[in-house]
PDB file of C-alpha atoms in Angstrom:
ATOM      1  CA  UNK A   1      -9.604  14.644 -11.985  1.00 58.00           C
ATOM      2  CA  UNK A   2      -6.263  13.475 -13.649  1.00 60.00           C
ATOM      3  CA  UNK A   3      -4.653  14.361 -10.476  1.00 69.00           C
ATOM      4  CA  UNK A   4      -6.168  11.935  -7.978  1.00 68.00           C
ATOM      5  CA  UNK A   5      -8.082   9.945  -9.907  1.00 75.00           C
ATOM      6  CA  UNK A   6      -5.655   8.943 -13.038  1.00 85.00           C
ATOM      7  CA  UNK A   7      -7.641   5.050 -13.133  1.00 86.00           C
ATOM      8  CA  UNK A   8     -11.097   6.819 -13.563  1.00 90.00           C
ATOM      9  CA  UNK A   9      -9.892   9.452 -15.874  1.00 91.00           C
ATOM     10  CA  UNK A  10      -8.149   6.620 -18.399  1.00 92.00           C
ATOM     11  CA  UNK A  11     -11.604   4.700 -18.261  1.00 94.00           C
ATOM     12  CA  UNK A  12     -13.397   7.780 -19.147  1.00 94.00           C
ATOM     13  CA  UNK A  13     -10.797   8.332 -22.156  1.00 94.00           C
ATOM     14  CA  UNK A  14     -10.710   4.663 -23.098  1.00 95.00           C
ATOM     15  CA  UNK A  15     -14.556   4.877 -22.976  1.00 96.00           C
ATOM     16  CA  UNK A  16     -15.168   7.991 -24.670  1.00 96.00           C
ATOM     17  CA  UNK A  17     -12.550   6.998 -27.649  1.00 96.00           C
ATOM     18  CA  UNK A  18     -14.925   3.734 -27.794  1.00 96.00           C
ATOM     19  CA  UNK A  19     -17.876   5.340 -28.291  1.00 95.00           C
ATOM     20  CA  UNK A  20     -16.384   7.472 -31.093  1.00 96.00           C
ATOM     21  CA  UNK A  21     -14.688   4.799 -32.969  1.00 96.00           C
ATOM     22  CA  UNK A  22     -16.579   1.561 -32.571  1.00 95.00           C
ATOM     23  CA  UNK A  23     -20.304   2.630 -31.190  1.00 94.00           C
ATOM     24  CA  UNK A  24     -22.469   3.275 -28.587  1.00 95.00           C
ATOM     25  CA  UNK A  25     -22.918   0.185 -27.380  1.00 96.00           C
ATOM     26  CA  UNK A  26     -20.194  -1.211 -27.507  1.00 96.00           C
ATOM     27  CA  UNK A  27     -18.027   1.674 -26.257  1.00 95.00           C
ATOM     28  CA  UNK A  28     -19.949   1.537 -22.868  1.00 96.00           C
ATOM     29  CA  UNK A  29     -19.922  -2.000 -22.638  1.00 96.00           C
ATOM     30  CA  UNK A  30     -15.795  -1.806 -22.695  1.00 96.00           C
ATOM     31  CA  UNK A  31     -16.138   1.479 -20.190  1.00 96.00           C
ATOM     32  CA  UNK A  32     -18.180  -0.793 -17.965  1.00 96.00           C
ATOM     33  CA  UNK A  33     -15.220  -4.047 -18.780  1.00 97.00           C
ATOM     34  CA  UNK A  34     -12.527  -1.696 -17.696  1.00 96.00           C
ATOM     35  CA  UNK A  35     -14.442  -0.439 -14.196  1.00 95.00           C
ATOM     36  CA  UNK A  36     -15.291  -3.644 -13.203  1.00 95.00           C
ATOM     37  CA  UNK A  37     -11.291  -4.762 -13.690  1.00 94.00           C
ATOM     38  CA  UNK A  38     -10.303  -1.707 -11.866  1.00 91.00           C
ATOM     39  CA  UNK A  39     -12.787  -1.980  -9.138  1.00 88.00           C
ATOM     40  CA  UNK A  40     -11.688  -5.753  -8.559  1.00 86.00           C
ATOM     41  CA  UNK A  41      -8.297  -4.756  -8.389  1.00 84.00           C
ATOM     42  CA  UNK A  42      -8.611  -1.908  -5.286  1.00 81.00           C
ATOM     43  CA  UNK A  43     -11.098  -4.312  -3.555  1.00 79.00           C
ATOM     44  CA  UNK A  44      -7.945  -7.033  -3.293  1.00 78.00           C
ATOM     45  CA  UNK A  45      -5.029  -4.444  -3.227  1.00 83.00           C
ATOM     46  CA  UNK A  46      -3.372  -4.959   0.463  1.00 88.00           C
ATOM     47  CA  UNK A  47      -0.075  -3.181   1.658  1.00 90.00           C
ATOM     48  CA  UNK A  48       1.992  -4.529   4.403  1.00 92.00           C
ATOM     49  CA  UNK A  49       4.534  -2.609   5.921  1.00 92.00           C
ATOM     50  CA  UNK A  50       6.547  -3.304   8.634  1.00 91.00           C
ATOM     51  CA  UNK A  51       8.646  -0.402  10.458  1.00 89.00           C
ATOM     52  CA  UNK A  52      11.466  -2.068  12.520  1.00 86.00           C
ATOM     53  CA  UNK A  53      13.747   0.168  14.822  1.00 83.00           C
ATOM     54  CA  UNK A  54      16.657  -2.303  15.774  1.00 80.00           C
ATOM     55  CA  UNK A  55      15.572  -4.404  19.339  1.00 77.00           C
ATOM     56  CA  UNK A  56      12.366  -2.816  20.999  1.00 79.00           C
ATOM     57  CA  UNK A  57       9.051  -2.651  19.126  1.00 83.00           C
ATOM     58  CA  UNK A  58       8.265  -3.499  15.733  1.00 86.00           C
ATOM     59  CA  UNK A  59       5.265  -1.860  14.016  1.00 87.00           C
ATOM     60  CA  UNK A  60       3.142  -3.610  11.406  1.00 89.00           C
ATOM     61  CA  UNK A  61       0.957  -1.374   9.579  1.00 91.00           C
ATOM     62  CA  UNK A  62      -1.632  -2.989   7.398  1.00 91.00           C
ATOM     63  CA  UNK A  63      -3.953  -0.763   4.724  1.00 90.00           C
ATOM     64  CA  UNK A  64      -6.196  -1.626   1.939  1.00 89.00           C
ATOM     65  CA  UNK A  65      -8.476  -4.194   1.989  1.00 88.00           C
ATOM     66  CA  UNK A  66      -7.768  -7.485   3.943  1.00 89.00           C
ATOM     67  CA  UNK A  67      -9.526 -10.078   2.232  1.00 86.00           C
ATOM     68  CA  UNK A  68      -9.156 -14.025   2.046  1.00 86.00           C
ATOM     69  CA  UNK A  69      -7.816 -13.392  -1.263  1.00 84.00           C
ATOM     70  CA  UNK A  70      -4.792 -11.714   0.005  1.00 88.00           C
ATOM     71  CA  UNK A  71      -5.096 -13.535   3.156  1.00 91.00           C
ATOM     72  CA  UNK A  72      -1.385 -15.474   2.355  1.00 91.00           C
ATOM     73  CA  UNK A  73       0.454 -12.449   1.721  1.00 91.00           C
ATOM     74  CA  UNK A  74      -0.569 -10.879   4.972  1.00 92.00           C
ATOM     75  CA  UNK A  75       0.210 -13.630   7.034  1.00 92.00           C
ATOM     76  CA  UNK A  76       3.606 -14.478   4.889  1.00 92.00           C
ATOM     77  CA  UNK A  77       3.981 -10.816   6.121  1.00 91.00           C
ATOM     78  CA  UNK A  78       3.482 -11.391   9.831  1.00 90.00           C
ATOM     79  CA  UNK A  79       4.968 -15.056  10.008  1.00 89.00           C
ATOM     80  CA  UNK A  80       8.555 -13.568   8.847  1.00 89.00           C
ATOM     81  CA  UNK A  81       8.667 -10.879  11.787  1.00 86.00           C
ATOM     82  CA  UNK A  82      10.779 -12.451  14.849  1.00 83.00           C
ATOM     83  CA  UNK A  83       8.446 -14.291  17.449  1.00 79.00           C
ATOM     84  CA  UNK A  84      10.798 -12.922  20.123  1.00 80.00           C
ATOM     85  CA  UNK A  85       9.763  -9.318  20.110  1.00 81.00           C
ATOM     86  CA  UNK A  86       6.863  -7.541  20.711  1.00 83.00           C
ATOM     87  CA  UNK A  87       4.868  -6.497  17.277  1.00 84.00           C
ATOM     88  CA  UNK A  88       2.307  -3.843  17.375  1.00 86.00           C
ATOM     89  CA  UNK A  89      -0.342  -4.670  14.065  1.00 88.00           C
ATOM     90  CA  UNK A  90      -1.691  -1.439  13.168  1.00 89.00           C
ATOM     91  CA  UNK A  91      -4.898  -2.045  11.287  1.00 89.00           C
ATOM     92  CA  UNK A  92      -6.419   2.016  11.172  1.00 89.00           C
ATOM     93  CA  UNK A  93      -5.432   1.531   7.250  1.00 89.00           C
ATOM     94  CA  UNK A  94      -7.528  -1.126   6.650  1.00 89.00           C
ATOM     95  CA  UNK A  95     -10.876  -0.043   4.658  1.00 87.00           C
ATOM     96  CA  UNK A  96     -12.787  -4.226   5.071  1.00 87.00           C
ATOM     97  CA  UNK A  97     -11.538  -7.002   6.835  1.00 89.00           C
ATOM     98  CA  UNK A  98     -13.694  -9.715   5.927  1.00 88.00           C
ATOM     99  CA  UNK A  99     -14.409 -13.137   8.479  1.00 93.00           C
ATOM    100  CA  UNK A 100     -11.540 -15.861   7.332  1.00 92.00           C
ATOM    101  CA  UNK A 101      -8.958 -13.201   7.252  1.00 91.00           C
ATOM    102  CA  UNK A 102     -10.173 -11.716  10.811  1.00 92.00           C
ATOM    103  CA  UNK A 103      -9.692 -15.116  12.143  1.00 93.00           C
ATOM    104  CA  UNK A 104      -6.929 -15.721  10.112  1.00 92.00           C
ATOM    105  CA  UNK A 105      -5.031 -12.856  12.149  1.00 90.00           C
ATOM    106  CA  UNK A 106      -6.665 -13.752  15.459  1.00 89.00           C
ATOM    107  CA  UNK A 107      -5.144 -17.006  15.181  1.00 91.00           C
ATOM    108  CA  UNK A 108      -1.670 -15.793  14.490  1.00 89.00           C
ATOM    109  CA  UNK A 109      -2.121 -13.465  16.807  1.00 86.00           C
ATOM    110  CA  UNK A 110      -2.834 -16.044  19.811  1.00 85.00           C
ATOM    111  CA  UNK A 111       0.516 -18.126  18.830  1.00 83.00           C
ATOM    112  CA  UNK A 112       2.331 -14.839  19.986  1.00 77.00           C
ATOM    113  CA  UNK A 113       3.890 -16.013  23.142  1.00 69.00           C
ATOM    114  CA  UNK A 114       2.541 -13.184  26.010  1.00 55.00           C
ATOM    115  CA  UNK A 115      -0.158 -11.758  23.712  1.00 50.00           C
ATOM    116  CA  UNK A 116      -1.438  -8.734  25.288  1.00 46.00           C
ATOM    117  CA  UNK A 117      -4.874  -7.310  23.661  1.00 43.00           C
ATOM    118  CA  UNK A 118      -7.385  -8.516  21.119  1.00 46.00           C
ATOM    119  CA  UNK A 119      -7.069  -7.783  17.239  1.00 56.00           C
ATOM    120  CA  UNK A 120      -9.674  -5.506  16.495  1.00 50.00           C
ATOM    121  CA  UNK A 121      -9.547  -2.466  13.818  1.00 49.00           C
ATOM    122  CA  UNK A 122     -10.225   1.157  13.377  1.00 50.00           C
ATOM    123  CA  UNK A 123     -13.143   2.129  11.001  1.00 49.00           C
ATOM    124  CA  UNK A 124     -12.688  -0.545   8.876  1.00 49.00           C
ATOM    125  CA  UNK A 125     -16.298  -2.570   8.035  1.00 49.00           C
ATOM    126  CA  UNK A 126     -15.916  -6.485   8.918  1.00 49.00           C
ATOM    127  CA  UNK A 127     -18.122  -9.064   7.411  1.00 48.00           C
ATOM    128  CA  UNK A 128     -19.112 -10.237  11.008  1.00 46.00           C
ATOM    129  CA  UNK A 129     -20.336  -6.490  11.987  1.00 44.00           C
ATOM    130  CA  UNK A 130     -18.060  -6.505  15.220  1.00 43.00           C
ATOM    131  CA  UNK A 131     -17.733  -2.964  16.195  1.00 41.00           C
ATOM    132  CA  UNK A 132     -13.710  -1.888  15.546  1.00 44.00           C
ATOM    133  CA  UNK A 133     -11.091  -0.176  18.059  1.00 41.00           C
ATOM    134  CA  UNK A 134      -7.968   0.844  17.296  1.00 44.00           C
ATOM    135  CA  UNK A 135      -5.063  -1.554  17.767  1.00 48.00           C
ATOM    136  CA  UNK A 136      -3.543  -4.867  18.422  1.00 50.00           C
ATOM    137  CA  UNK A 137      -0.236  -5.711  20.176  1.00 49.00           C
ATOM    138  CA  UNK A 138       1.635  -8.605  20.289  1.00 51.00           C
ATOM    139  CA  UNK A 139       4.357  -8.902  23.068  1.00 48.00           C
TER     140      UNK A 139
END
């Protein structure tokens, strides 16, 4: 468990160390504190990376979850890229992308001059229920 699930395993610790030293009570209730803090902090966690090779294509790959919260850094992300080149946005990563930050992307994605195809995602679940396919390229 330590392995690939260090967060869970320190919460168990923490929790177990809790019950032993303070009580039953409230060792759980600071268990349950410290899952809902980590649980809030995956369900906002976004990564943006961009791969650029030098003049042709420039690949944005976006994982995590893309939520209005993090809805600035994405689009801080995708505003700095040149508006001269084409940009693939990879969104396979991405585990929910909810409404505003759907349309957030649309949007940026229709003041690409010569936008090609439609932002959609792969296997990611989207607030609106559209069903997802796998990627979006700017030009």
């Amino acid at each position: 468990m330590w392995r690939v699930h260090r967060g869970e395993a320190l919460i168990l610790a923490v929790t177990t160390v809790s019950i032993v030293a303070v009580s039953m009570f409230e060792g759980v209730l600071i268990g349950l504190a410290l899952a809902v803090v980590k649980t809030a902090w995956d369900s906002s966690h976004v990564r943006l990376e961009i791969v650029d090779k030098g003049a042709g294509l420039i690949q944005a790959h976006l994982t995590g979850n893309a939520t209005f919260l993090r809805r600035p850094k994405i689009l801080d992300g995708l505003e700095a890229l040149p508006q001269n080149r084409r940009v693939e946005v990879d969104l396979s990563g991405v585990h929910h992308l909810d409404h505003a930050c759907r349309a957030a992307l649309e949007n940026w994605a229709a003041r690409l001059p010569h936008f090609s195809t439609s932002l959609e995602t792969a296997g990611a679940s989207t607030a609106d229920g559209i069903k997802p396919v796998p990627k979006a390229s700017a030009v």
